PDB file of C-alpha atoms in Angstrom:
ATOM      1  CA  UNK A   1       9.064 -14.331 -22.811  1.00 57.00           C
ATOM      2  CA  UNK A   2      11.360 -11.601 -21.498  1.00 66.00           C
ATOM      3  CA  UNK A   3      13.114 -12.283 -18.192  1.00 74.00           C
ATOM      4  CA  UNK A   4      14.675  -9.680 -15.908  1.00 75.00           C
ATOM      5  CA  UNK A   5      16.461 -10.473 -12.646  1.00 79.00           C
ATOM      6  CA  UNK A   6      17.598  -8.310  -9.750  1.00 76.00           C
ATOM      7  CA  UNK A   7      19.706  -9.374  -6.778  1.00 82.00           C
ATOM      8  CA  UNK A   8      18.514  -7.930  -3.480  1.00 87.00           C
ATOM      9  CA  UNK A   9      20.232  -8.107  -0.099  1.00 89.00           C
ATOM     10  CA  UNK A  10      18.315  -7.337   3.085  1.00 91.00           C
ATOM     11  CA  UNK A  11      20.332  -7.100   6.290  1.00 90.00           C
ATOM     12  CA  UNK A  12      18.950  -6.617   9.781  1.00 90.00           C
ATOM     13  CA  UNK A  13      21.403  -5.043  12.217  1.00 88.00           C
ATOM     14  CA  UNK A  14      20.274  -5.974  15.698  1.00 84.00           C
ATOM     15  CA  UNK A  15      21.534  -5.837  19.250  1.00 77.00           C
ATOM     16  CA  UNK A  16      22.972  -9.053  20.727  1.00 76.00           C
ATOM     17  CA  UNK A  17      20.836 -10.586  23.462  1.00 77.00           C
ATOM     18  CA  UNK A  18      17.775  -8.716  22.189  1.00 78.00           C
ATOM     19  CA  UNK A  19      14.580  -9.462  24.045  1.00 81.00           C
ATOM     20  CA  UNK A  20      11.592 -10.993  22.274  1.00 85.00           C
ATOM     21  CA  UNK A  21      13.540 -12.214  19.209  1.00 84.00           C
ATOM     22  CA  UNK A  22      10.361 -13.339  17.427  1.00 89.00           C
ATOM     23  CA  UNK A  23       9.553  -9.675  16.748  1.00 91.00           C
ATOM     24  CA  UNK A  24      12.680  -9.454  14.558  1.00 89.00           C
ATOM     25  CA  UNK A  25      11.685 -12.395  12.381  1.00 90.00           C
ATOM     26  CA  UNK A  26       8.120 -11.100  12.099  1.00 92.00           C
ATOM     27  CA  UNK A  27       9.414  -7.693  11.036  1.00 93.00           C
ATOM     28  CA  UNK A  28      11.910  -9.255   8.619  1.00 91.00           C
ATOM     29  CA  UNK A  29       9.189 -11.297   6.902  1.00 93.00           C
ATOM     30  CA  UNK A  30       7.032  -8.184   6.473  1.00 95.00           C
ATOM     31  CA  UNK A  31       9.929  -6.278   4.889  1.00 94.00           C
ATOM     32  CA  UNK A  32      10.592  -9.139   2.443  1.00 92.00           C
ATOM     33  CA  UNK A  33       6.910  -9.222   1.434  1.00 93.00           C
ATOM     34  CA  UNK A  34       6.857  -5.449   0.959  1.00 94.00           C
ATOM     35  CA  UNK A  35      10.062  -5.604  -1.104  1.00 91.00           C
ATOM     36  CA  UNK A  36       8.379  -8.051  -3.465  1.00 90.00           C
ATOM     37  CA  UNK A  37       5.279  -5.837  -3.651  1.00 92.00           C
ATOM     38  CA  UNK A  38       7.323  -2.756  -4.574  1.00 93.00           C
ATOM     39  CA  UNK A  39       8.896  -4.610  -7.503  1.00 89.00           C
ATOM     40  CA  UNK A  40       5.453  -5.848  -8.533  1.00 90.00           C
ATOM     41  CA  UNK A  41       4.103  -2.271  -8.640  1.00 93.00           C
ATOM     42  CA  UNK A  42       6.892  -1.071 -10.930  1.00 92.00           C
ATOM     43  CA  UNK A  43       6.819  -4.205 -13.109  1.00 88.00           C
ATOM     44  CA  UNK A  44       3.082  -3.795 -13.641  1.00 88.00           C
ATOM     45  CA  UNK A  45       3.602  -0.211 -14.755  1.00 90.00           C
ATOM     46  CA  UNK A  46       5.841  -1.431 -17.598  1.00 86.00           C
ATOM     47  CA  UNK A  47       3.493  -4.165 -18.768  1.00 78.00           C
ATOM     48  CA  UNK A  48       0.370  -5.469 -17.040  1.00 71.00           C
ATOM     49  CA  UNK A  49       0.992  -8.969 -18.444  1.00 70.00           C
ATOM     50  CA  UNK A  50       3.840 -10.063 -16.194  1.00 69.00           C
ATOM     51  CA  UNK A  51       4.708 -12.650 -13.564  1.00 71.00           C
ATOM     52  CA  UNK A  52       7.095 -12.324 -10.669  1.00 69.00           C
ATOM     53  CA  UNK A  53       8.890 -14.615  -8.234  1.00 70.00           C
ATOM     54  CA  UNK A  54      11.088 -13.778  -5.273  1.00 73.00           C
ATOM     55  CA  UNK A  55      13.645 -16.563  -4.822  1.00 73.00           C
ATOM     56  CA  UNK A  56      15.802 -17.141  -1.740  1.00 73.00           C
ATOM     57  CA  UNK A  57      19.417 -17.154  -2.900  1.00 72.00           C
ATOM     58  CA  UNK A  58      21.308 -17.350   0.385  1.00 71.00           C
ATOM     59  CA  UNK A  59      21.168 -16.707   4.125  1.00 74.00           C
ATOM     60  CA  UNK A  60      24.427 -15.626   5.740  1.00 70.00           C
ATOM     61  CA  UNK A  61      25.498 -17.141   9.024  1.00 63.00           C
ATOM     62  CA  UNK A  62      26.121 -15.042  12.082  1.00 58.00           C
ATOM     63  CA  UNK A  63      23.627 -12.304  11.278  1.00 68.00           C
ATOM     64  CA  UNK A  64      20.190 -11.877   9.765  1.00 81.00           C
ATOM     65  CA  UNK A  65      21.116 -11.341   6.125  1.00 84.00           C
ATOM     66  CA  UNK A  66      18.954 -12.640   3.305  1.00 83.00           C
ATOM     67  CA  UNK A  67      19.969 -12.574  -0.344  1.00 81.00           C
ATOM     68  CA  UNK A  68      17.089 -12.732  -2.800  1.00 78.00           C
ATOM     69  CA  UNK A  69      16.639 -12.908  -6.545  1.00 79.00           C
ATOM     70  CA  UNK A  70      13.679 -10.993  -7.903  1.00 73.00           C
ATOM     71  CA  UNK A  71      12.766 -12.751 -11.150  1.00 73.00           C
ATOM     72  CA  UNK A  72      10.355 -10.901 -13.427  1.00 73.00           C
ATOM     73  CA  UNK A  73       8.895 -12.392 -16.610  1.00 71.00           C
ATOM     74  CA  UNK A  74       7.136 -10.088 -19.058  1.00 69.00           C
ATOM     75  CA  UNK A  75       4.891 -11.613 -21.707  1.00 64.00           C
ATOM     76  CA  UNK A  76       5.410  -9.718 -24.981  1.00 63.00           C
ATOM     77  CA  UNK A  77       2.173 -11.048 -26.528  1.00 60.00           C
ATOM     78  CA  UNK A  78       0.264  -7.856 -25.705  1.00 54.00           C
ATOM     79  CA  UNK A  79       3.212  -5.536 -26.332  1.00 54.00           C
ATOM     80  CA  UNK A  80       2.291  -3.082 -29.083  1.00 46.00           C
ATOM     81  CA  UNK A  81       5.691  -1.407 -29.420  1.00 51.00           C
ATOM     82  CA  UNK A  82       9.224  -2.550 -28.642  1.00 57.00           C
ATOM     83  CA  UNK A  83      10.956   0.592 -27.414  1.00 55.00           C
ATOM     84  CA  UNK A  84      11.450  -0.921 -23.942  1.00 66.00           C
ATOM     85  CA  UNK A  85      14.790  -2.749 -23.913  1.00 77.00           C
ATOM     86  CA  UNK A  86      15.491  -5.228 -21.122  1.00 80.00           C
ATOM     87  CA  UNK A  87      18.224  -2.914 -19.839  1.00 85.00           C
ATOM     88  CA  UNK A  88      15.848   0.065 -19.791  1.00 87.00           C
ATOM     89  CA  UNK A  89      13.201  -1.916 -17.924  1.00 87.00           C
ATOM     90  CA  UNK A  90      15.716  -3.229 -15.401  1.00 86.00           C
ATOM     91  CA  UNK A  91      17.143   0.247 -14.793  1.00 89.00           C
ATOM     92  CA  UNK A  92      13.659   1.740 -14.479  1.00 91.00           C
ATOM     93  CA  UNK A  93      12.587  -0.818 -11.866  1.00 90.00           C
ATOM     94  CA  UNK A  94      15.894  -0.611  -9.998  1.00 90.00           C
ATOM     95  CA  UNK A  95      16.051   3.202  -9.938  1.00 92.00           C
ATOM     96  CA  UNK A  96      12.382   3.499  -8.948  1.00 94.00           C
ATOM     97  CA  UNK A  97      12.894   0.988  -6.176  1.00 92.00           C
ATOM     98  CA  UNK A  98      15.938   2.825  -4.846  1.00 92.00           C
ATOM     99  CA  UNK A  99      14.070   6.149  -4.947  1.00 95.00           C
ATOM    100  CA  UNK A 100      11.260   4.551  -2.912  1.00 96.00           C
ATOM    101  CA  UNK A 101      13.643   3.122  -0.297  1.00 94.00           C
ATOM    102  CA  UNK A 102      15.396   6.497  -0.044  1.00 94.00           C
ATOM    103  CA  UNK A 103      11.984   8.079   0.598  1.00 95.00           C
ATOM    104  CA  UNK A 104      11.570   5.716   3.568  1.00 94.00           C
ATOM    105  CA  UNK A 105      15.159   6.199   4.761  1.00 93.00           C
ATOM    106  CA  UNK A 106      14.671   9.967   4.846  1.00 94.00           C
ATOM    107  CA  UNK A 107      11.431   9.508   6.839  1.00 92.00           C
ATOM    108  CA  UNK A 108       9.339  11.523   4.426  1.00 93.00           C
ATOM    109  CA  UNK A 109       5.551  11.617   4.607  1.00 94.00           C
ATOM    110  CA  UNK A 110       4.202  15.088   3.771  1.00 94.00           C
ATOM    111  CA  UNK A 111       1.988  15.814   0.737  1.00 93.00           C
ATOM    112  CA  UNK A 112       4.905  17.787  -0.741  1.00 94.00           C
ATOM    113  CA  UNK A 113       7.187  14.764  -0.272  1.00 96.00           C
ATOM    114  CA  UNK A 114       4.674  12.494  -1.993  1.00 95.00           C
ATOM    115  CA  UNK A 115       4.318  14.896  -4.920  1.00 95.00           C
ATOM    116  CA  UNK A 116       8.108  15.003  -5.232  1.00 96.00           C
ATOM    117  CA  UNK A 117       8.287  11.187  -5.242  1.00 96.00           C
ATOM    118  CA  UNK A 118       5.610  11.065  -7.947  1.00 95.00           C
ATOM    119  CA  UNK A 119       7.575  13.544 -10.068  1.00 96.00           C
ATOM    120  CA  UNK A 120      10.834  11.646  -9.522  1.00 97.00           C
ATOM    121  CA  UNK A 121       9.270   8.352 -10.633  1.00 96.00           C
ATOM    122  CA  UNK A 122       7.930  10.024 -13.773  1.00 95.00           C
ATOM    123  CA  UNK A 123      11.420  11.370 -14.523  1.00 96.00           C
ATOM    124  CA  UNK A 124      12.961   7.924 -14.027  1.00 96.00           C
ATOM    125  CA  UNK A 125      10.462   6.447 -16.490  1.00 94.00           C
ATOM    126  CA  UNK A 126      11.311   9.217 -18.973  1.00 94.00           C
ATOM    127  CA  UNK A 127      15.070   8.807 -18.579  1.00 93.00           C
ATOM    128  CA  UNK A 128      14.873   5.052 -19.159  1.00 91.00           C
ATOM    129  CA  UNK A 129      12.609   5.406 -22.205  1.00 89.00           C
ATOM    130  CA  UNK A 130       9.731   3.392 -20.789  1.00 88.00           C
ATOM    131  CA  UNK A 131       7.282   6.267 -20.352  1.00 86.00           C
ATOM    132  CA  UNK A 132       6.823   6.645 -24.109  1.00 80.00           C
ATOM    133  CA  UNK A 133       5.756   3.036 -24.551  1.00 79.00           C
ATOM    134  CA  UNK A 134       2.105   2.283 -25.282  1.00 71.00           C
ATOM    135  CA  UNK A 135       2.159  -0.374 -22.538  1.00 79.00           C
ATOM    136  CA  UNK A 136       3.457   1.972 -19.842  1.00 86.00           C
ATOM    137  CA  UNK A 137       1.158   3.275 -17.138  1.00 89.00           C
ATOM    138  CA  UNK A 138       2.278   5.285 -14.099  1.00 91.00           C
ATOM    139  CA  UNK A 139       2.899   3.137 -11.003  1.00 94.00           C
ATOM    140  CA  UNK A 140      -0.080   2.966  -8.681  1.00 93.00           C
ATOM    141  CA  UNK A 141       0.860   5.637  -6.150  1.00 94.00           C
ATOM    142  CA  UNK A 142      -1.755   4.540  -3.612  1.00 95.00           C
ATOM    143  CA  UNK A 143      -0.509   0.929  -3.669  1.00 95.00           C
ATOM    144  CA  UNK A 144       3.049   2.201  -3.356  1.00 96.00           C
ATOM    145  CA  UNK A 145       2.161   4.413  -0.378  1.00 96.00           C
ATOM    146  CA  UNK A 146       0.383   1.504   1.326  1.00 96.00           C
ATOM    147  CA  UNK A 147       3.462  -0.690   0.779  1.00 96.00           C
ATOM    148  CA  UNK A 148       5.765   2.017   2.135  1.00 96.00           C
ATOM    149  CA  UNK A 149       3.524   2.108   5.214  1.00 96.00           C
ATOM    150  CA  UNK A 150       3.934  -1.664   5.619  1.00 96.00           C
ATOM    151  CA  UNK A 151       7.714  -1.288   5.727  1.00 95.00           C
ATOM    152  CA  UNK A 152       7.404   1.630   8.143  1.00 93.00           C
ATOM    153  CA  UNK A 153       5.090  -0.416  10.351  1.00 93.00           C
ATOM    154  CA  UNK A 154       7.538  -3.336  10.288  1.00 93.00           C
ATOM    155  CA  UNK A 155      10.274  -1.079  11.658  1.00 92.00           C
ATOM    156  CA  UNK A 156       8.096  -0.353  14.696  1.00 88.00           C
ATOM    157  CA  UNK A 157       9.196  -3.777  15.950  1.00 88.00           C
ATOM    158  CA  UNK A 158      12.813  -2.531  16.136  1.00 89.00           C
ATOM    159  CA  UNK A 159      14.515  -0.650  18.950  1.00 88.00           C
ATOM    160  CA  UNK A 160      16.712   2.434  18.533  1.00 86.00           C
ATOM    161  CA  UNK A 161      19.874   0.370  17.948  1.00 86.00           C
ATOM    162  CA  UNK A 162      18.328  -1.849  15.265  1.00 89.00           C
ATOM    163  CA  UNK A 163      17.889  -1.092  11.571  1.00 91.00           C
ATOM    164  CA  UNK A 164      17.627  -2.562   8.073  1.00 92.00           C
ATOM    165  CA  UNK A 165      20.069  -2.218   5.226  1.00 92.00           C
ATOM    166  CA  UNK A 166      18.661  -2.899   1.761  1.00 92.00           C
ATOM    167  CA  UNK A 167      21.007  -3.211  -1.199  1.00 89.00           C
ATOM    168  CA  UNK A 168      20.021  -3.887  -4.811  1.00 84.00           C
ATOM    169  CA  UNK A 169      22.628  -5.103  -7.302  1.00 78.00           C
ATOM    170  CA  UNK A 170      25.727  -2.887  -6.951  1.00 74.00           C
ATOM    171  CA  UNK A 171      23.863   0.090  -5.513  1.00 78.00           C
ATOM    172  CA  UNK A 172      24.620   1.773  -2.213  1.00 84.00           C
ATOM    173  CA  UNK A 173      22.965   0.200   0.857  1.00 89.00           C
ATOM    174  CA  UNK A 174      19.946   2.143   2.082  1.00 92.00           C
ATOM    175  CA  UNK A 175      19.431   2.227   5.847  1.00 92.00           C
ATOM    176  CA  UNK A 176      15.928   2.133   7.293  1.00 93.00           C
ATOM    177  CA  UNK A 177      15.611   2.677  11.042  1.00 89.00           C
ATOM    178  CA  UNK A 178      12.797   2.325  13.530  1.00 85.00           C
ATOM    179  CA  UNK A 179       9.901   4.790  13.717  1.00 80.00           C
ATOM    180  CA  UNK A 180       9.762   5.456   9.991  1.00 84.00           C
ATOM    181  CA  UNK A 181       6.949   7.775   8.950  1.00 88.00           C
ATOM    182  CA  UNK A 182       3.465   6.651   7.911  1.00 93.00           C
ATOM    183  CA  UNK A 183       1.939   8.249   4.817  1.00 95.00           C
ATOM    184  CA  UNK A 184      -1.601   9.579   5.072  1.00 95.00           C
ATOM    185  CA  UNK A 185      -3.368   7.798   2.194  1.00 95.00           C
ATOM    186  CA  UNK A 186      -5.879  10.658   1.961  1.00 93.00           C
ATOM    187  CA  UNK A 187      -2.963  12.939   1.018  1.00 94.00           C
ATOM    188  CA  UNK A 188      -2.047  10.604  -1.845  1.00 95.00           C
ATOM    189  CA  UNK A 189      -5.640  10.475  -3.072  1.00 95.00           C
ATOM    190  CA  UNK A 190      -5.871  14.270  -3.011  1.00 94.00           C
ATOM    191  CA  UNK A 191      -2.696  14.580  -5.094  1.00 94.00           C
ATOM    192  CA  UNK A 192      -4.122  12.221  -7.715  1.00 94.00           C
ATOM    193  CA  UNK A 193      -7.704  13.492  -7.613  1.00 95.00           C
ATOM    194  CA  UNK A 194      -8.928  15.855 -10.295  1.00 95.00           C
ATOM    195  CA  UNK A 195     -12.600  15.585  -9.340  1.00 96.00           C
ATOM    196  CA  UNK A 196     -14.340  14.733  -6.057  1.00 96.00           C
ATOM    197  CA  UNK A 197     -18.051  13.982  -5.792  1.00 97.00           C
ATOM    198  CA  UNK A 198     -20.052  13.824  -2.553  1.00 97.00           C
ATOM    199  CA  UNK A 199     -23.575  12.441  -2.326  1.00 97.00           C
ATOM    200  CA  UNK A 200     -25.954  11.956   0.597  1.00 98.00           C
ATOM    201  CA  UNK A 201     -28.774   9.420   0.515  1.00 97.00           C
ATOM    202  CA  UNK A 202     -30.971   7.216   2.706  1.00 98.00           C
ATOM    203  CA  UNK A 203     -29.811   3.597   2.499  1.00 97.00           C
ATOM    204  CA  UNK A 204     -30.076   0.236   4.211  1.00 97.00           C
ATOM    205  CA  UNK A 205     -26.780  -1.337   5.309  1.00 97.00           C
ATOM    206  CA  UNK A 206     -26.706  -4.918   6.586  1.00 96.00           C
ATOM    207  CA  UNK A 207     -24.282  -5.281   9.490  1.00 96.00           C
ATOM    208  CA  UNK A 208     -21.444  -7.701   8.883  1.00 95.00           C
ATOM    209  CA  UNK A 209     -18.985  -6.644  11.584  1.00 93.00           C
ATOM    210  CA  UNK A 210     -19.744  -3.963  14.207  1.00 91.00           C
ATOM    211  CA  UNK A 211     -17.055  -1.741  15.698  1.00 87.00           C
ATOM    212  CA  UNK A 212     -17.782  -2.260  19.384  1.00 78.00           C
ATOM    213  CA  UNK A 213     -15.182   0.300  20.508  1.00 75.00           C
ATOM    214  CA  UNK A 214     -16.319   2.874  17.934  1.00 68.00           C
ATOM    215  CA  UNK A 215     -12.700   3.645  17.116  1.00 71.00           C
ATOM    216  CA  UNK A 216     -12.623   2.511  13.498  1.00 80.00           C
ATOM    217  CA  UNK A 217     -15.073   1.454  10.799  1.00 92.00           C
ATOM    218  CA  UNK A 218     -18.043  -0.859  10.714  1.00 95.00           C
ATOM    219  CA  UNK A 219     -18.279  -3.495   8.014  1.00 96.00           C
ATOM    220  CA  UNK A 220     -21.546  -3.810   6.076  1.00 97.00           C
ATOM    221  CA  UNK A 221     -23.095  -5.683   3.185  1.00 96.00           C
ATOM    222  CA  UNK A 222     -24.623  -3.372   0.624  1.00 94.00           C
ATOM    223  CA  UNK A 223     -26.093  -5.334  -2.250  1.00 92.00           C
ATOM    224  CA  UNK A 224     -23.324  -7.595  -3.522  1.00 93.00           C
ATOM    225  CA  UNK A 225     -20.583  -5.364  -2.081  1.00 93.00           C
ATOM    226  CA  UNK A 226     -18.874  -5.347   1.294  1.00 96.00           C
ATOM    227  CA  UNK A 227     -18.170  -1.801   2.433  1.00 96.00           C
ATOM    228  CA  UNK A 228     -16.604  -0.131   5.446  1.00 95.00           C
ATOM    229  CA  UNK A 229     -18.018   3.031   6.978  1.00 96.00           C
ATOM    230  CA  UNK A 230     -17.406   5.076  10.104  1.00 95.00           C
ATOM    231  CA  UNK A 231     -20.447   6.174  12.109  1.00 95.00           C
ATOM    232  CA  UNK A 232     -20.488   9.878  13.053  1.00 95.00           C
ATOM    233  CA  UNK A 233     -23.851   9.835  14.882  1.00 96.00           C
ATOM    234  CA  UNK A 234     -22.452  10.433  18.395  1.00 93.00           C
ATOM    235  CA  UNK A 235     -25.827  10.257  20.186  1.00 95.00           C
ATOM    236  CA  UNK A 236     -26.617   6.871  18.667  1.00 95.00           C
ATOM    237  CA  UNK A 237     -23.107   5.601  19.441  1.00 93.00           C
ATOM    238  CA  UNK A 238     -23.588   6.491  23.119  1.00 92.00           C
ATOM    239  CA  UNK A 239     -26.767   4.398  23.196  1.00 93.00           C
ATOM    240  CA  UNK A 240     -25.020   1.545  21.399  1.00 92.00           C
ATOM    241  CA  UNK A 241     -22.044   1.543  23.784  1.00 89.00           C
ATOM    242  CA  UNK A 242     -24.309   1.695  26.852  1.00 90.00           C
ATOM    243  CA  UNK A 243     -26.240  -1.334  25.613  1.00 89.00           C
ATOM    244  CA  UNK A 244     -29.562   0.456  25.274  1.00 92.00           C
ATOM    245  CA  UNK A 245     -29.583  -0.319  21.546  1.00 92.00           C
ATOM    246  CA  UNK A 246     -29.332  -3.964  20.493  1.00 90.00           C
ATOM    247  CA  UNK A 247     -27.235  -4.459  17.377  1.00 91.00           C
ATOM    248  CA  UNK A 248     -25.957  -7.777  16.032  1.00 90.00           C
ATOM    249  CA  UNK A 249     -24.378  -9.047  12.824  1.00 92.00           C
ATOM    250  CA  UNK A 250     -27.220  -9.704  10.390  1.00 93.00           C
ATOM    251  CA  UNK A 251     -29.274  -6.730  11.548  1.00 95.00           C
ATOM    252  CA  UNK A 252     -29.693  -3.813   9.148  1.00 96.00           C
ATOM    253  CA  UNK A 253     -29.318  -0.106   9.747  1.00 97.00           C
ATOM    254  CA  UNK A 254     -31.398   2.493   7.972  1.00 98.00           C
ATOM    255  CA  UNK A 255     -28.962   5.349   7.640  1.00 98.00           C
ATOM    256  CA  UNK A 256     -28.324   8.748   6.200  1.00 98.00           C
ATOM    257  CA  UNK A 257     -25.060   8.067   4.410  1.00 98.00           C
ATOM    258  CA  UNK A 258     -22.491  10.102   2.531  1.00 98.00           C
ATOM    259  CA  UNK A 259     -20.386   8.679  -0.296  1.00 97.00           C
ATOM    260  CA  UNK A 260     -17.160  10.392  -1.332  1.00 96.00           C
ATOM    261  CA  UNK A 261     -15.711   9.363  -4.696  1.00 97.00           C
ATOM    262  CA  UNK A 262     -12.474  10.681  -6.157  1.00 97.00           C
ATOM    263  CA  UNK A 263     -11.454  10.522  -9.828  1.00 96.00           C
ATOM    264  CA  UNK A 264      -8.174  11.295 -11.562  1.00 93.00           C
ATOM    265  CA  UNK A 265      -7.736  13.529 -14.620  1.00 90.00           C
ATOM    266  CA  UNK A 266      -8.768  10.623 -16.887  1.00 89.00           C
ATOM    267  CA  UNK A 267     -11.959  10.077 -14.833  1.00 93.00           C
ATOM    268  CA  UNK A 268     -10.578   6.831 -13.452  1.00 91.00           C
ATOM    269  CA  UNK A 269     -11.930   6.007  -9.994  1.00 94.00           C
ATOM    270  CA  UNK A 270      -9.245   6.519  -7.350  1.00 94.00           C
ATOM    271  CA  UNK A 271     -11.229   5.817  -4.198  1.00 94.00           C
ATOM    272  CA  UNK A 272     -14.738   5.456  -2.846  1.00 94.00           C
ATOM    273  CA  UNK A 273     -15.455   6.020   0.833  1.00 95.00           C
ATOM    274  CA  UNK A 274     -18.598   5.913   2.934  1.00 96.00           C
ATOM    275  CA  UNK A 275     -19.642   7.780   6.076  1.00 97.00           C
ATOM    276  CA  UNK A 276     -22.764   7.323   8.180  1.00 97.00           C
ATOM    277  CA  UNK A 277     -24.062  10.709   9.261  1.00 97.00           C
ATOM    278  CA  UNK A 278     -27.175   9.557  11.133  1.00 98.00           C
ATOM    279  CA  UNK A 279     -28.753   6.255  12.206  1.00 97.00           C
ATOM    280  CA  UNK A 280     -32.477   6.393  11.434  1.00 98.00           C
ATOM    281  CA  UNK A 281     -33.539   2.878  12.450  1.00 97.00           C
ATOM    282  CA  UNK A 282     -32.315  -0.596  13.430  1.00 96.00           C
ATOM    283  CA  UNK A 283     -34.026  -3.490  11.648  1.00 95.00           C
ATOM    284  CA  UNK A 284     -33.955  -7.058  12.971  1.00 91.00           C
ATOM    285  CA  UNK A 285     -33.937  -9.141   9.825  1.00 78.00           C
ATOM    286  CA  UNK A 286     -36.000 -12.315   9.970  1.00 64.00           C
TER     287      UNK A 286
END
């Protein structure tokens, strides 16, 4: 069993006598969770057979500073080649992590920025000789973007004078301030997608969770799957919101639906989304 450790320091600079202090601890917890997730994404790209633990090393008095040990164990049982040295793996994870934090620090979010991050991560893998390994697979860019968004969302709890400093090993601290940018996940999917298929069909969706405000997506049961879909039938939505149409969880909708599936260059499914174009009928299930 191969073991790799990284020491991570997360510091929250905050204003004395800040109002609503619970928001700081909530934000701090979310950043710690996202930090662990980022390491998980890069560890999994080296070898899918791994385990990871984030261990609390120390909490400094007088400020909100947490020192963590990220402990990664890689099982070599399914490793076909051995070109990945522990030092290469550690450097790959550390450099990829720092590149990701710098992306957040610089408040990047455009499709061009995402493409640049993707290219940079590929270069880091090449430079550290992990990309040529049979076990290597590119880090999941959608998962990474979603995790970046979690950190950005956590900074929304901060005011203009508050910020995070994240330091890994002996690297330079990276400062992340409030109002960091949110990545549009559709942009990431479009960068990865090599083929997009759209299909329209008449289907029955069983309502699991309605969207009473019609601002987001409804949740449905479709066979053994739970799916989310936004309704674009504005006339029906007006009737639903006025109460002239009775709809409850357990009822079914007969709908004209569109499915949008995106595949990468290896025909691996990237995403599958559903839209409801028209409501044809409401069925009260017995």
